[in-house]
PDB file of C-alpha atoms and ligand atoms in Angstrom:
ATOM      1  CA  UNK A1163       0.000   0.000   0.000  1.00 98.00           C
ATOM      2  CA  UNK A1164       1.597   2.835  -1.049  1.00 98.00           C
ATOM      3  CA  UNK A1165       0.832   6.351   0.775  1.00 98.00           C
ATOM      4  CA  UNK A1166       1.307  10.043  -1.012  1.00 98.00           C
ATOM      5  CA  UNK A1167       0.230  13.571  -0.649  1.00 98.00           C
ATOM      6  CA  UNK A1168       1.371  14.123  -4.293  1.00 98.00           C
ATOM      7  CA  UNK A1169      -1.213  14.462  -6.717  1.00 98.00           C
ATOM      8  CA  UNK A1170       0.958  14.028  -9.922  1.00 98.00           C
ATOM      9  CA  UNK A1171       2.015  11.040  -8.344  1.00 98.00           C
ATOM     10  CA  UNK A1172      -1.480   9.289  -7.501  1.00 98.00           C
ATOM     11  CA  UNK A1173      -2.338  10.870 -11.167  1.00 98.00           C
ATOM     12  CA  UNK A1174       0.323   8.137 -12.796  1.00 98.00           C
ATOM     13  CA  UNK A1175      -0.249   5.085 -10.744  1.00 98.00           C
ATOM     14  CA  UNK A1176      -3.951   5.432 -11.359  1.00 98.00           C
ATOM     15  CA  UNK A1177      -3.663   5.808 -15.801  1.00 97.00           C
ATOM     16  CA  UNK A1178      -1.050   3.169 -15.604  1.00 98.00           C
ATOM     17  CA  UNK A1179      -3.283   0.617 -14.215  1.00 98.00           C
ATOM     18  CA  UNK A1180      -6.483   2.000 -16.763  1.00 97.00           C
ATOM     19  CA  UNK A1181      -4.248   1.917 -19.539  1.00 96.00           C
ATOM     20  CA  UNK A1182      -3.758  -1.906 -18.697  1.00 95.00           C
ATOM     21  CA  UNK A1183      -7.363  -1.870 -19.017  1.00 92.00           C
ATOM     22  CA  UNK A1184      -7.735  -2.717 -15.089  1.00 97.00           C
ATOM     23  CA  UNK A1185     -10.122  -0.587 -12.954  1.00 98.00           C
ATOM     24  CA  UNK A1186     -10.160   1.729 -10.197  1.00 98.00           C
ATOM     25  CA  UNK A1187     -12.508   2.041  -7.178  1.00 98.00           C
ATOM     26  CA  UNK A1188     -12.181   5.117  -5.205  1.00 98.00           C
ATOM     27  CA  UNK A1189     -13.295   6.216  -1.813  1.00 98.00           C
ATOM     28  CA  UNK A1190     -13.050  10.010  -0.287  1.00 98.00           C
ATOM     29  CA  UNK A1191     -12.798  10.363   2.875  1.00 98.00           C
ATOM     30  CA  UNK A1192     -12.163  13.142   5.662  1.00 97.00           C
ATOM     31  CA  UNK A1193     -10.324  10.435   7.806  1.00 97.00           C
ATOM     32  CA  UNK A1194     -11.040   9.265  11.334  1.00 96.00           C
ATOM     33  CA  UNK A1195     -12.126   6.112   9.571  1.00 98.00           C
ATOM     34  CA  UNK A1196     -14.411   3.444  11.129  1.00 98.00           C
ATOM     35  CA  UNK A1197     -15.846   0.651   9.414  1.00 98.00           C
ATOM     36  CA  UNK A1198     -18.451   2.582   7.650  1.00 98.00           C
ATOM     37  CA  UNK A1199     -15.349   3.440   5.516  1.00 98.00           C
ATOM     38  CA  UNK A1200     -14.158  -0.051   5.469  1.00 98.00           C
ATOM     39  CA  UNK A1201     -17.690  -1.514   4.005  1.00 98.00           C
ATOM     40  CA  UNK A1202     -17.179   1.368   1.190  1.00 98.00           C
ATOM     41  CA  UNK A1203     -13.415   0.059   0.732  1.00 98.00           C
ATOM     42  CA  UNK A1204     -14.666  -3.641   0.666  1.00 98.00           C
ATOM     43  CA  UNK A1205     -17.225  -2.662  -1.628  1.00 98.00           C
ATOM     44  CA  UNK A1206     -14.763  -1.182  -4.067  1.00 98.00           C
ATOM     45  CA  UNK A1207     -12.319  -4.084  -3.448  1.00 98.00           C
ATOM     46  CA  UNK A1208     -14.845  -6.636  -4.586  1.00 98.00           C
ATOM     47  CA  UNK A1209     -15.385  -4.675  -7.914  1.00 98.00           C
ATOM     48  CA  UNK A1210     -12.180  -3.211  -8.871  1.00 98.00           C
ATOM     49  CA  UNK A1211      -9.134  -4.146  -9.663  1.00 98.00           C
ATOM     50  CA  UNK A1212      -7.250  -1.403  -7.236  1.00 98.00           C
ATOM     51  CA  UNK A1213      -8.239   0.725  -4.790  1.00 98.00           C
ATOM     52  CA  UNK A1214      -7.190   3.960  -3.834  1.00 98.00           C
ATOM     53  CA  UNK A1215      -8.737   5.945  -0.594  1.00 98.00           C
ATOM     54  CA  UNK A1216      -7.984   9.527  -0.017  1.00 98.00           C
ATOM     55  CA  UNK A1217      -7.918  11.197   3.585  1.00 98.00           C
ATOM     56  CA  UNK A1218      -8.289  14.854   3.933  1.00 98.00           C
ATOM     57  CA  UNK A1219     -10.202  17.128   5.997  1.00 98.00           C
ATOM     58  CA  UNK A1220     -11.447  19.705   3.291  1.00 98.00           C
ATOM     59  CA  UNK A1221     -11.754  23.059   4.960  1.00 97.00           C
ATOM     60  CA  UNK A1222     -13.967  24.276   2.024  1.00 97.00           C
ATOM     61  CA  UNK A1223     -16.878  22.069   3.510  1.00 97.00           C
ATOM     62  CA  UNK A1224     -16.796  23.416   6.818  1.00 96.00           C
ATOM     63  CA  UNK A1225     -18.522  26.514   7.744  1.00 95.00           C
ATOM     64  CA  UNK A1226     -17.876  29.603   9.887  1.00 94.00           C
ATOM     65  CA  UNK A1227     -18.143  28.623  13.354  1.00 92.00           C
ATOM     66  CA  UNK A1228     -18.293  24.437  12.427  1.00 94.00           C
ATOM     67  CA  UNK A1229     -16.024  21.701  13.892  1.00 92.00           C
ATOM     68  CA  UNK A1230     -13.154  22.157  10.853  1.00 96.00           C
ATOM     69  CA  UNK A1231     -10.610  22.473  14.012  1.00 94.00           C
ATOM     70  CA  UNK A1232     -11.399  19.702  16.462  1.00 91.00           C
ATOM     71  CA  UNK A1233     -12.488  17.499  13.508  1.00 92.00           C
ATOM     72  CA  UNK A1234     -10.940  13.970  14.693  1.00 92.00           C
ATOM     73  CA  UNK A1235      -7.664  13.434  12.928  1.00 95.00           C
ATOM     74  CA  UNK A1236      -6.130  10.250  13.218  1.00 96.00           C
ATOM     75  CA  UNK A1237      -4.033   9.638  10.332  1.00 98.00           C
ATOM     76  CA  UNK A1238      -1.888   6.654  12.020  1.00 98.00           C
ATOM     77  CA  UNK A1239      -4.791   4.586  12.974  1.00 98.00           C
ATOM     78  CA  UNK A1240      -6.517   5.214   9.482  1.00 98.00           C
ATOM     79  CA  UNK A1241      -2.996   3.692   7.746  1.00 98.00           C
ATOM     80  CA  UNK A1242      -2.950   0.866   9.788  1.00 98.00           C
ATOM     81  CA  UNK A1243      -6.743  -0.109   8.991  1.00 98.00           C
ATOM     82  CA  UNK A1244      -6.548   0.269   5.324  1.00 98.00           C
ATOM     83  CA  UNK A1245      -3.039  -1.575   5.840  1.00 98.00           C
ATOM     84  CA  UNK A1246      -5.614  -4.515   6.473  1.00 98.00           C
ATOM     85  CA  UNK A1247      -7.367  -4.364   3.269  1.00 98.00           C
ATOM     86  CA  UNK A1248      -6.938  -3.855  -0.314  1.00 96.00           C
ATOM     87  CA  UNK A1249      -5.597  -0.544  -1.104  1.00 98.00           C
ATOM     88  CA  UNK A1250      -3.311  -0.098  -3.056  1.00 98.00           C
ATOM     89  CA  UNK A1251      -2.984   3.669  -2.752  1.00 98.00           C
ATOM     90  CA  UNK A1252      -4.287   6.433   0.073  1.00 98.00           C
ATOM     91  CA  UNK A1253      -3.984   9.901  -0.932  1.00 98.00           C
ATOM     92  CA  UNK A1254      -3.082  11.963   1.535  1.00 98.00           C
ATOM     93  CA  UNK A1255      -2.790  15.435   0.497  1.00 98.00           C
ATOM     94  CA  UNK A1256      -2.676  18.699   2.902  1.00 97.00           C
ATOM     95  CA  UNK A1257      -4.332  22.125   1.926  1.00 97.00           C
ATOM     96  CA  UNK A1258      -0.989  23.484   0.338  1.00 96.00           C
ATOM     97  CA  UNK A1259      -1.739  20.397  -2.631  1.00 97.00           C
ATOM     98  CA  UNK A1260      -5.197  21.081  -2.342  1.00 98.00           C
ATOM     99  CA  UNK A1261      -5.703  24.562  -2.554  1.00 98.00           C
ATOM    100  CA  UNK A1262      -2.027  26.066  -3.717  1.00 97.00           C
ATOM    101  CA  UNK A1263      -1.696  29.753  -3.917  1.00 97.00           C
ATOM    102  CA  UNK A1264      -3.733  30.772  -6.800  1.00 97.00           C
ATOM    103  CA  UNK A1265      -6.426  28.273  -6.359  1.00 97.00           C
ATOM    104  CA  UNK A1266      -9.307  29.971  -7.689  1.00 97.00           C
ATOM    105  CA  UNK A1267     -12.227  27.648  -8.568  1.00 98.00           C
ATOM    106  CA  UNK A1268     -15.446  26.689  -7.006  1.00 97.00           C
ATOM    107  CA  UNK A1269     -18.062  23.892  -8.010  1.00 98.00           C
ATOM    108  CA  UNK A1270     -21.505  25.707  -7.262  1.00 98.00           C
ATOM    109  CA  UNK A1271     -24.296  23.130  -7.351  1.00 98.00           C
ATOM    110  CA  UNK A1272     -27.318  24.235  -8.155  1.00 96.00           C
ATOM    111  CA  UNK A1273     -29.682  20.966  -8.432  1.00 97.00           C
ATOM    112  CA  UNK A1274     -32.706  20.874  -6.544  1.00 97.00           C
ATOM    113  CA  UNK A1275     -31.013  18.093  -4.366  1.00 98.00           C
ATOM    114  CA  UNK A1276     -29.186  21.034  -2.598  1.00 97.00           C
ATOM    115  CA  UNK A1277     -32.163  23.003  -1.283  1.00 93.00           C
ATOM    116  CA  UNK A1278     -33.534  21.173   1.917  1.00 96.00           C
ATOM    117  CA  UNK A1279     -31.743  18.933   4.552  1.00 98.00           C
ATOM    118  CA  UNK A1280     -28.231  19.882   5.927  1.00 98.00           C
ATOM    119  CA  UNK A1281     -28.284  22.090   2.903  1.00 97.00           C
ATOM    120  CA  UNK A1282     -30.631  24.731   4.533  1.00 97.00           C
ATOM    121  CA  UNK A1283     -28.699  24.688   7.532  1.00 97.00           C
ATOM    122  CA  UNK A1284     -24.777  24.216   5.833  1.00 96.00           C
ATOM    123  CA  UNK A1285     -24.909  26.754   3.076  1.00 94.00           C
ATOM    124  CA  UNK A1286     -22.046  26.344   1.224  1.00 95.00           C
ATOM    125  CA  UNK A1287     -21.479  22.332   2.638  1.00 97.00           C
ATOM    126  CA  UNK A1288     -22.061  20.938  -0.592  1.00 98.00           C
ATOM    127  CA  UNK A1289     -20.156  23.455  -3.419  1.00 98.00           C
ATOM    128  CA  UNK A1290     -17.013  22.281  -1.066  1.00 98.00           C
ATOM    129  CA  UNK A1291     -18.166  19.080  -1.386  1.00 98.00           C
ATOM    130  CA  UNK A1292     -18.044  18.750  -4.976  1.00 98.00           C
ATOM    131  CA  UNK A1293     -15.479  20.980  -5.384  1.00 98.00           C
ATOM    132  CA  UNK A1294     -13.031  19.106  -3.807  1.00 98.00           C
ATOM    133  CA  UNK A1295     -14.361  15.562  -4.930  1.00 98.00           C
ATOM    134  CA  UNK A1296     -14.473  17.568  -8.547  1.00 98.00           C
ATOM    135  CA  UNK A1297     -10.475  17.703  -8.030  1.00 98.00           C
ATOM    136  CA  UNK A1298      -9.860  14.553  -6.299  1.00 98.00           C
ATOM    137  CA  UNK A1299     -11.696  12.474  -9.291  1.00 98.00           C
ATOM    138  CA  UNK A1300      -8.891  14.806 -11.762  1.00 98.00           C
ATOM    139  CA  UNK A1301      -6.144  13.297  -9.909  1.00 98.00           C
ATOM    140  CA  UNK A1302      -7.235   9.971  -8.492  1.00 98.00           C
ATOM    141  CA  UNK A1303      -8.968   9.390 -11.913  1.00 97.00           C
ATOM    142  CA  UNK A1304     -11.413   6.239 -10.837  1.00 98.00           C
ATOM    143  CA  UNK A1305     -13.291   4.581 -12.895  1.00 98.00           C
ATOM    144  CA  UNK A1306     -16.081   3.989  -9.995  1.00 98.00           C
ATOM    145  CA  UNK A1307     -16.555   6.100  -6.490  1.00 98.00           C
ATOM    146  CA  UNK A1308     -18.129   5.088  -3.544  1.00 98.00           C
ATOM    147  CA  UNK A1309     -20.365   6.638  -1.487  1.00 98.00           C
ATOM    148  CA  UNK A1310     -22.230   6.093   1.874  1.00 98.00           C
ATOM    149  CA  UNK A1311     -26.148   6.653   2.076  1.00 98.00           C
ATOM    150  CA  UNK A1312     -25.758   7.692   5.310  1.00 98.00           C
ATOM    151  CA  UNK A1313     -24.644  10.968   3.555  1.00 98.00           C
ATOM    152  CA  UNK A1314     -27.585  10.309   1.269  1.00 98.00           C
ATOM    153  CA  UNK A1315     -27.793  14.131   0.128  1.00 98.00           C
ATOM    154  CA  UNK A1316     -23.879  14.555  -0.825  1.00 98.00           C
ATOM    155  CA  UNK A1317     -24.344  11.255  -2.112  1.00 98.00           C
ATOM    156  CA  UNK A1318     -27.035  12.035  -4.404  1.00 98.00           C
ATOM    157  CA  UNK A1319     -25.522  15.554  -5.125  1.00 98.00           C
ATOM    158  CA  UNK A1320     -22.057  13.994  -5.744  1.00 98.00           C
ATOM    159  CA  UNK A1321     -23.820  11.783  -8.503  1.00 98.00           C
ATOM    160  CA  UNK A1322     -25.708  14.449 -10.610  1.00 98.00           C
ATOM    161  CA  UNK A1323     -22.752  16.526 -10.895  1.00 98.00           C
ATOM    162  CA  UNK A1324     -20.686  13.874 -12.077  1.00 98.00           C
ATOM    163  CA  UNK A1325     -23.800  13.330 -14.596  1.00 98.00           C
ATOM    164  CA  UNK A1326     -23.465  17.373 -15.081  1.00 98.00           C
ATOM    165  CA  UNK A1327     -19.652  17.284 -15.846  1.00 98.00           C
ATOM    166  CA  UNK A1328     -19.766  14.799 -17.822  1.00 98.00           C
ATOM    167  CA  UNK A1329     -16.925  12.724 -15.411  1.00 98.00           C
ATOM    168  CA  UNK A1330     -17.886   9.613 -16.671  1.00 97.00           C
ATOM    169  CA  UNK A1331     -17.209   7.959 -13.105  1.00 98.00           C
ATOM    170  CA  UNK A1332     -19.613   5.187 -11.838  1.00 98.00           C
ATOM    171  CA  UNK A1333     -21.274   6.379  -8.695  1.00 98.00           C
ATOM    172  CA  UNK A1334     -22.209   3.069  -5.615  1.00 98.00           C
ATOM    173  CA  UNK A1335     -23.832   4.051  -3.061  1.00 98.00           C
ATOM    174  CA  UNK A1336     -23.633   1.735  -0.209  1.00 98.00           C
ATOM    175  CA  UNK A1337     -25.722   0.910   3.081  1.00 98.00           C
ATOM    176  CA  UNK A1338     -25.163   2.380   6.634  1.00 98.00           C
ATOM    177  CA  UNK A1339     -23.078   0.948   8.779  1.00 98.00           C
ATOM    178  CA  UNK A1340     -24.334   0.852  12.359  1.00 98.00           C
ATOM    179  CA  UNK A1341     -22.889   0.297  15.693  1.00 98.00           C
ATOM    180  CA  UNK A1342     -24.388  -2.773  17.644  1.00 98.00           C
ATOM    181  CA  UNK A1343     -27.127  -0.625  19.179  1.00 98.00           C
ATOM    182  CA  UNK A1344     -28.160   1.037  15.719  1.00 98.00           C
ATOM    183  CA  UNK A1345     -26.054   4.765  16.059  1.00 98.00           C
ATOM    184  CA  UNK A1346     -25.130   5.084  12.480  1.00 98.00           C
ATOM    185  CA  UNK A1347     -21.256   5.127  12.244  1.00 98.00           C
ATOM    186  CA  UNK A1348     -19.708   8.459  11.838  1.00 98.00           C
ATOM    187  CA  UNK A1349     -16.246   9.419  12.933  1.00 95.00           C
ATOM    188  CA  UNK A1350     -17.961  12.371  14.938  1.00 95.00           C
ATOM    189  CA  UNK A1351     -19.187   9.623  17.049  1.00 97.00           C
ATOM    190  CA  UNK A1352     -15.777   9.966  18.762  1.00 93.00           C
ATOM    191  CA  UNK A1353     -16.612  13.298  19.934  1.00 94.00           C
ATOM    192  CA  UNK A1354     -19.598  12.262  21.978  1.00 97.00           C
ATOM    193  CA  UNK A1355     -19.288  12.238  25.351  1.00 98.00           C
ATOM    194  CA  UNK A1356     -20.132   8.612  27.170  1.00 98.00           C
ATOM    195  CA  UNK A1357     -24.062  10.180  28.407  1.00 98.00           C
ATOM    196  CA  UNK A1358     -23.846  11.529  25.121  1.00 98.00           C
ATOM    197  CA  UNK A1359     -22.834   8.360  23.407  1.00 98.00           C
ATOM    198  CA  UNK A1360     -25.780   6.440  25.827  1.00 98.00           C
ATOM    199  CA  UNK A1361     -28.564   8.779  24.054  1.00 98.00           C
ATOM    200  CA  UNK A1362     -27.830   8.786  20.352  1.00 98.00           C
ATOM    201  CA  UNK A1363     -28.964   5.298  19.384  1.00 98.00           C
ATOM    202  CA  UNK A1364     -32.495   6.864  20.172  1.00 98.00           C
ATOM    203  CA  UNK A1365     -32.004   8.772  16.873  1.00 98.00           C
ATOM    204  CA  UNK A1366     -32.215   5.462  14.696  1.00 98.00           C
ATOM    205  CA  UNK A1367     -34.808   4.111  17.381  1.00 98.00           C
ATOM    206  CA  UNK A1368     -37.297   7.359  16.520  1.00 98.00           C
ATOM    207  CA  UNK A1369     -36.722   6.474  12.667  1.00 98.00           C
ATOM    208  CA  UNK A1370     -37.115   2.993  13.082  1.00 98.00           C
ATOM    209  CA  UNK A1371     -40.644   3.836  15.161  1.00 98.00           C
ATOM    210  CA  UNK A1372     -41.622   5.712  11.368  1.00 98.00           C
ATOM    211  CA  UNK A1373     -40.577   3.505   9.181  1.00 98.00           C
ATOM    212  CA  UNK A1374     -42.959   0.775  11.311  1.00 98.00           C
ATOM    213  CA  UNK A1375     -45.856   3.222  11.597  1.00 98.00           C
ATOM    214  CA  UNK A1376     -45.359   3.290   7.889  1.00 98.00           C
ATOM    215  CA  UNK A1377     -45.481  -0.306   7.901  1.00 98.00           C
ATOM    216  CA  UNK A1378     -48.792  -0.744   9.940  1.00 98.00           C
ATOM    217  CA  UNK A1379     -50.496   2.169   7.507  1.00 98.00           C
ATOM    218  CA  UNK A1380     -50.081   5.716   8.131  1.00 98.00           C
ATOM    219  CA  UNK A1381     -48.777   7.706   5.513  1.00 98.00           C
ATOM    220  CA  UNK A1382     -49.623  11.127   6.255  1.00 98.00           C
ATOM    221  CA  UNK A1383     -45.803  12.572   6.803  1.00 98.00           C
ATOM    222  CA  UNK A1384     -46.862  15.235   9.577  1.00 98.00           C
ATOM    223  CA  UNK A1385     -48.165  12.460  12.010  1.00 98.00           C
ATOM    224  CA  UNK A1386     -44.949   9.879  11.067  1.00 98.00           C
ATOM    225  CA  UNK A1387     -42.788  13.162  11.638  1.00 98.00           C
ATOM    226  CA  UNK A1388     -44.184  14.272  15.079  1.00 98.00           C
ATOM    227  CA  UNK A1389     -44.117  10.715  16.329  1.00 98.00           C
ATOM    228  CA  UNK A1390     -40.719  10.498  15.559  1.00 98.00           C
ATOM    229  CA  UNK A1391     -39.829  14.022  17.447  1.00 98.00           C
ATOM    230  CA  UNK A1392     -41.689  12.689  20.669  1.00 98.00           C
ATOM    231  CA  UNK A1393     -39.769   9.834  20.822  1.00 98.00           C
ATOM    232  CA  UNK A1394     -36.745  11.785  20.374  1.00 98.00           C
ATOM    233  CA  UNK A1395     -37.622  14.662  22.079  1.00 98.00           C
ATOM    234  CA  UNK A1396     -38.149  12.496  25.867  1.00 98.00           C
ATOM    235  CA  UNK A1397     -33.697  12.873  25.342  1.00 98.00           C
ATOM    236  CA  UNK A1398     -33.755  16.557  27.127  1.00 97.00           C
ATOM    237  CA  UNK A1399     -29.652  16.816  25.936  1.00 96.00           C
ATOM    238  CA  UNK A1400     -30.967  15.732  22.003  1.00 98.00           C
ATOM    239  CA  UNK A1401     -31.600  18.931  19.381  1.00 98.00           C
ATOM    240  CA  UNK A1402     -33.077  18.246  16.234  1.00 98.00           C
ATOM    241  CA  UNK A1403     -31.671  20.614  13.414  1.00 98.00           C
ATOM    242  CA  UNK A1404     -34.447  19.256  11.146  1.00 98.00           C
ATOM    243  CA  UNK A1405     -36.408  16.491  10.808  1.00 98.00           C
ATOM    244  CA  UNK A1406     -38.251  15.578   7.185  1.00 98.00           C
ATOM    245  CA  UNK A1407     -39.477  13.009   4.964  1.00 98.00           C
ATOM    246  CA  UNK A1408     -38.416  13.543   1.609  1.00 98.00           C
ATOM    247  CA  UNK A1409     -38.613  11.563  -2.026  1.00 98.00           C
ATOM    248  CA  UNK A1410     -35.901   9.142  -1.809  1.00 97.00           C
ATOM    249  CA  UNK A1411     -34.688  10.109  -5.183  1.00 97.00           C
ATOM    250  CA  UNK A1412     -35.609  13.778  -5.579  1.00 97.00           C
ATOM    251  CA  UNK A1413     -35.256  15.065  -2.046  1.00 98.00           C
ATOM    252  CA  UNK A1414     -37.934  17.135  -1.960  1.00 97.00           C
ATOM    253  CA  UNK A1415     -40.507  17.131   1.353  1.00 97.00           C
ATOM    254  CA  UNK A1416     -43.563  14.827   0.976  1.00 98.00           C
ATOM    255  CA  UNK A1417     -46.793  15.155   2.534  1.00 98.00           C
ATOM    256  CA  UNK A1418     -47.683  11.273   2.023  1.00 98.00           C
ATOM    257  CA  UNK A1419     -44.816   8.694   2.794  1.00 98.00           C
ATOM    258  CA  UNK A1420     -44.656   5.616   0.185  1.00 98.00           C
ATOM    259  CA  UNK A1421     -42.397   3.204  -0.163  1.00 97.00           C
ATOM    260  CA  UNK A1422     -39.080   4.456  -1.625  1.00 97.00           C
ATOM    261  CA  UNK A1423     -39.302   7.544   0.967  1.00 98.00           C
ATOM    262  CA  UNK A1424     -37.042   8.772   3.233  1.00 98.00           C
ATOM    263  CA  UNK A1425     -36.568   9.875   6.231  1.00 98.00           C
ATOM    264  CA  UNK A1426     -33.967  12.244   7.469  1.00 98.00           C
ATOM    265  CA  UNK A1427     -32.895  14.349  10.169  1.00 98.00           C
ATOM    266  CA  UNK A1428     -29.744  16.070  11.698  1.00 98.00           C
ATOM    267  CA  UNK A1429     -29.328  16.685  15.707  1.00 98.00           C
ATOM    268  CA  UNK A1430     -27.095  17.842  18.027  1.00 98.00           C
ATOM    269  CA  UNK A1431     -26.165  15.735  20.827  1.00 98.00           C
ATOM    270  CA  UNK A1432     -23.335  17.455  23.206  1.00 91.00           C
ATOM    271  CA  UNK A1433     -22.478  19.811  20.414  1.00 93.00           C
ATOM    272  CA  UNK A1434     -21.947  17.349  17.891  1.00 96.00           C
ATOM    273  CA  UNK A1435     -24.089  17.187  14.620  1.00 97.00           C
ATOM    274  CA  UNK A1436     -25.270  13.801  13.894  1.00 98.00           C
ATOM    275  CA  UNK A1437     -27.277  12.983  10.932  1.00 98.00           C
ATOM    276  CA  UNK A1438     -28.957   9.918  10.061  1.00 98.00           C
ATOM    277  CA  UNK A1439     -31.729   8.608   7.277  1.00 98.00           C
ATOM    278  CA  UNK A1440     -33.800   5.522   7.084  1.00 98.00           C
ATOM    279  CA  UNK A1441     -35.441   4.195   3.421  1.00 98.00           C
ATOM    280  CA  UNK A1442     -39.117   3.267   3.757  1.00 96.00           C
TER     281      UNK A1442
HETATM  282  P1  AMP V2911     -16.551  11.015   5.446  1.00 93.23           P
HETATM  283  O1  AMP V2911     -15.176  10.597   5.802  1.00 93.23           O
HETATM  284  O2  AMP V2911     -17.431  11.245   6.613  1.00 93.23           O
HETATM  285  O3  AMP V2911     -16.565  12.128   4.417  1.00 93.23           O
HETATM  286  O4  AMP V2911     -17.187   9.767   4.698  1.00 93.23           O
HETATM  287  C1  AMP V2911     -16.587   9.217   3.542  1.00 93.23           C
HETATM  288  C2  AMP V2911     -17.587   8.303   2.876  1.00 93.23           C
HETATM  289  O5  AMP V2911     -17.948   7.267   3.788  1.00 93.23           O
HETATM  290  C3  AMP V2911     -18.893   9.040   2.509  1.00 93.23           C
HETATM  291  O6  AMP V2911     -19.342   8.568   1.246  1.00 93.23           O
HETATM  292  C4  AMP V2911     -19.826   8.615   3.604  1.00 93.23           C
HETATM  293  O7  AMP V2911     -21.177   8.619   3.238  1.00 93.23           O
HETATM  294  C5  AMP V2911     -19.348   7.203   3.900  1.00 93.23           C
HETATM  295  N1  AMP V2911     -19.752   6.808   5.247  1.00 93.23           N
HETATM  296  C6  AMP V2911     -19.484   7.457   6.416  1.00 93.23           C
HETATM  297  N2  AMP V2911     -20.080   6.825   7.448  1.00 93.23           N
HETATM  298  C7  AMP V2911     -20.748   5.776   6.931  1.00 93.23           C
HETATM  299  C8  AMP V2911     -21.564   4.744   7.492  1.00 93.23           C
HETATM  300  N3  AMP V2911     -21.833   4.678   8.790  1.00 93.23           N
HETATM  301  N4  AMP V2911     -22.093   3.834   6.661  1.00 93.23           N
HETATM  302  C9  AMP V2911     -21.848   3.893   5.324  1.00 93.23           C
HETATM  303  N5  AMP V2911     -21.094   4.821   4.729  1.00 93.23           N
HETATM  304  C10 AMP V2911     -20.540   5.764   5.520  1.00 93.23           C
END
C-alpha cells in the first residue's frame, strides 16, 4: 500500500493501471475512519481491480463557526486499517496540494437536491463538497466512487454533478453501517461524550418507530414526523436541526410517505451534529 500527498504522483499510478485496461474504485474520505469506511473500501475491493482511498479534511466544507478544528484526525490509525485491506494507494494530500496559492475555482451546485436537509442549515457544505471531490476524481482518476447513504444528500448531489460534468465515473452508493445498538457510524461519534454516546442510538430508534408506523399504515408525513420528534424529544440533551421526509430520489418534502421515501434528520447531541436517514 503505497501512501502520497502528491497528486501528480497518484495521477500516474492510477492511468497506468487503466491503460492496462484494469479498474479503479475510489473512496473520499475526511479520515477518522471506522468501518463505515471499510464496508465502502470492501465494496470497491470486490469490484475493482485497485483501490485507492484519499484522507483529507477539506476546509472548504466546513462553515464559519463548524467543527473544521477539532475534527478527529487520526491519520496513524486510518494507515494501519486500510493496511488490512486492499488498497493499493491512500492519498493523503494537505491544503498546500489542495488549494495552492492561486487556487481559484469553485463547483456551485445548483440541483434541486441542494435546497432542503443539511443544505438549509450548511450553506455552502455541498459546493465544497463537490469541489473538492471535482479535483480529487482529476487526480485519483477512478473509474467507480463510492459513497455512503448515510450521507444520502452529498451522495445524491455527488452523482448528478458527475452526470453534469460529464466525469464519466460510476457512482455506488452503499448501506449504513451501524454500531451494535443502531447509532449510524460516523467518525464524529468519537466526539460524543459517554451520556452523550448512551442517548444517540435513540435517533435510529425514533426512525425505526416511522418507518414501522409506515409499515402498519399511516402515511400522512406530519403524524410519522411528530411521532418520531416525541420519541426523540423524551432525550432533554438531544436537538433536532431538522427532521423531514423527503422523495428518496428527488429530495424534496412529501406530505404522504410511500415506499421508496425517506426519512432524514440532523441533531445535536453534546455539540456534535449527527445525521442519520432511514429508506421506507
Ligand atoms: P466522510 O469521511 O465522513 O466524508 O465519509 C466518507 C464516505 O464514507 C462518505 O461517502 C460517507 O457517506 C461514507 N460513510 C461514512 N459513514 C458511513 C456509514 N456509517 N455507513 C456507510 N457509509 C458511511
Amino acid at each position: 500500500m503505497k501512501v502520497t500527498a502528491d497528486p501528480p504522483l497518484v495521477r500516474n499510478q492510477s492511468r497506468k493501471w487503466l491503460q492496462n485496461t484494469q479498474t479503479v474504485g475510489f473512496v473520499s474520505t475526511v479520515g477518522a475512519l471506522h468501518e463505515g469506511h471499510l464496508e465502502l473500501v470492501r465494496q470497491a475491493g470486490k469490484e475493482n481491480d485497485h483501490v485507492v482511498v484519499s484522507i483529507y479534511v477539506n476546509p472548504l466544507q466546513f462553515g464559519p463557526g463548524e467543527d473544521y478544528h477539532n475534527y478527529p484526525r487520526a491519520l496513524a490509525e486510518d494507515l494501519a486499517m486500510l493496511e488490512k485491506e486492499k488498497v493499493g494507494l491512500v492519498f493523503t494530500p494537505s491544503n498546500k496540494e489542495m488549494y495552492p496559492q492561486g487556487f481559484s475555482t469553485l463547483v456551485k451546485v445548483q440541483t434541486a437536491l441542494a435546497r432542503g436537509l443539511c443544505a438549509s442549515f450548511r450553506p455552502h457544505h455541498f459546493d465544497g463538497v463537490a469541489t473538492v471531490v471535482v479535483k480529487l476524481l482529476g487526480v485519483v482518476c477512478p473509474t467507480r466512487l463510492y459513497l455512503g447513504q448515510k450521507d444520502a444528500q452529498q451522495a445524491a448531489i455527488l452523482r448528478q454533478v458527475i452526470l453534469d460534468l460529464d466525469m464519466g465515473v460510476e457512482t455506488v452508493i452503499c448501506p449504513i453501517v451501524r454500531e451494535y445498538d443502531g447509532l449510524a457510524m460516523s467518525s464524529r461519534n468519537k466526539r460524543l461524550t459517554l451520556e452523550g454516546r448512551k442517548t444517540a442510538p435513540v435517533l435510529y430508534k425514533a426512525l425505526k418507530v416511522g418507518k414501522s408506523l409506515f409499515d402498519l399504515g399511516e402515511v400522512e408525513a406530519p403524524k410519522v414526523l411528530s411521532e418520531i420528534k416525541k420519541i426523540i424529544q423524551e432525550e432533554k440533551s438531544v436537538k433536532i436541526q431538522y427532521l423531514e421526509a423527503v422523495d428518496g430520489l428527488t429530495l424534496q418534502p412529501i406530505s404522504r410517505i410511500k415506499k421508496g421515501s425517506m426519512l432524514a434528520l440532523a441533531a445535536f447531541i453534546d455539540d456534535v451534529r449527527l445525521i442519520d436517514n432511514i429508506v421506507i
